[in-house]
Amino acid sequence: MMLTKETIYSKDASGKKLKVERVFDAPVEQVWKAWTQSDLLDQWWAPKPWKANTKSMDFREGGKWLYYMEGPDGSRHHCILNYKTIVPNKSFRGVDGFTDENGVLNTEMPSMDWTCVFNAVGDTTRIEMEIIFASEADLERIVEMGFKEGFAAAHTNLDELLAKQ
């Protein structure tokens, strides 16, 4: 099977949901670990030349991942992902947002309600993500900030990480 290494985006009719689909050339268990273990997330989550750095991670329902993305100039963008539901090796849902350096949510910035579903397709894994925003304006703001390009670049990082394992 020919694997297309492309991150596919589509916006639903309401304008408040962004759907993202991507296939990775690795089994579900390996891809799941890369999305749920901080030492692996730090290796791929930020688009190069940025780097992701976990401050703390408690991957459980009600837990959270506090992290920041650091640019080559030393600038930092702090974020939080609050985990809502987790079905091991199948799916998780969480709400992601920008924070200050102490993990306090920045309500001036849009938050994103993520649902990530992991599906085995032969020896590969297809992840289907649905990201819900409070408004179409919030979705457009995140897209204008370079979300699509950055997330696709991060997926390329993940391809490289999975190929090394």
GROMACS .gro file of C-alpha atoms in nm, residues 45 65 67 79-82 94-98 105 110-114:
model
   18
   45TRP     CA    1   0.529   1.812   1.879
   65TRP     CA    2   0.009   1.823   3.014
   67TYR     CA    3   0.442   2.234   2.810
   79CYS     CA    4   0.031   2.567   2.673
   80ILE     CA    5  -0.187   2.326   2.866
   81LEU     CA    6  -0.383   2.020   2.757
   82ASN     CA    7  -0.648   1.907   3.006
   94GLY     CA    8  -0.871   1.707   2.582
   95VAL     CA    9  -0.895   2.084   2.585
   96ASP     CA   10  -0.581   2.268   2.479
   97GLY     CA   11  -0.508   2.634   2.542
   98PHE     CA   12  -0.234   2.892   2.576
  105LEU     CA   13  -0.501   2.994   3.100
  110PRO     CA   14  -0.869   3.054   2.158
  111SER     CA   15  -0.886   2.714   2.323
  112MET     CA   16  -0.928   2.393   2.126
  113ASP     CA   17  -1.134   2.088   2.225
  114TRP     CA   18  -0.951   1.793   2.066
   0.00000   0.00000   0.00000
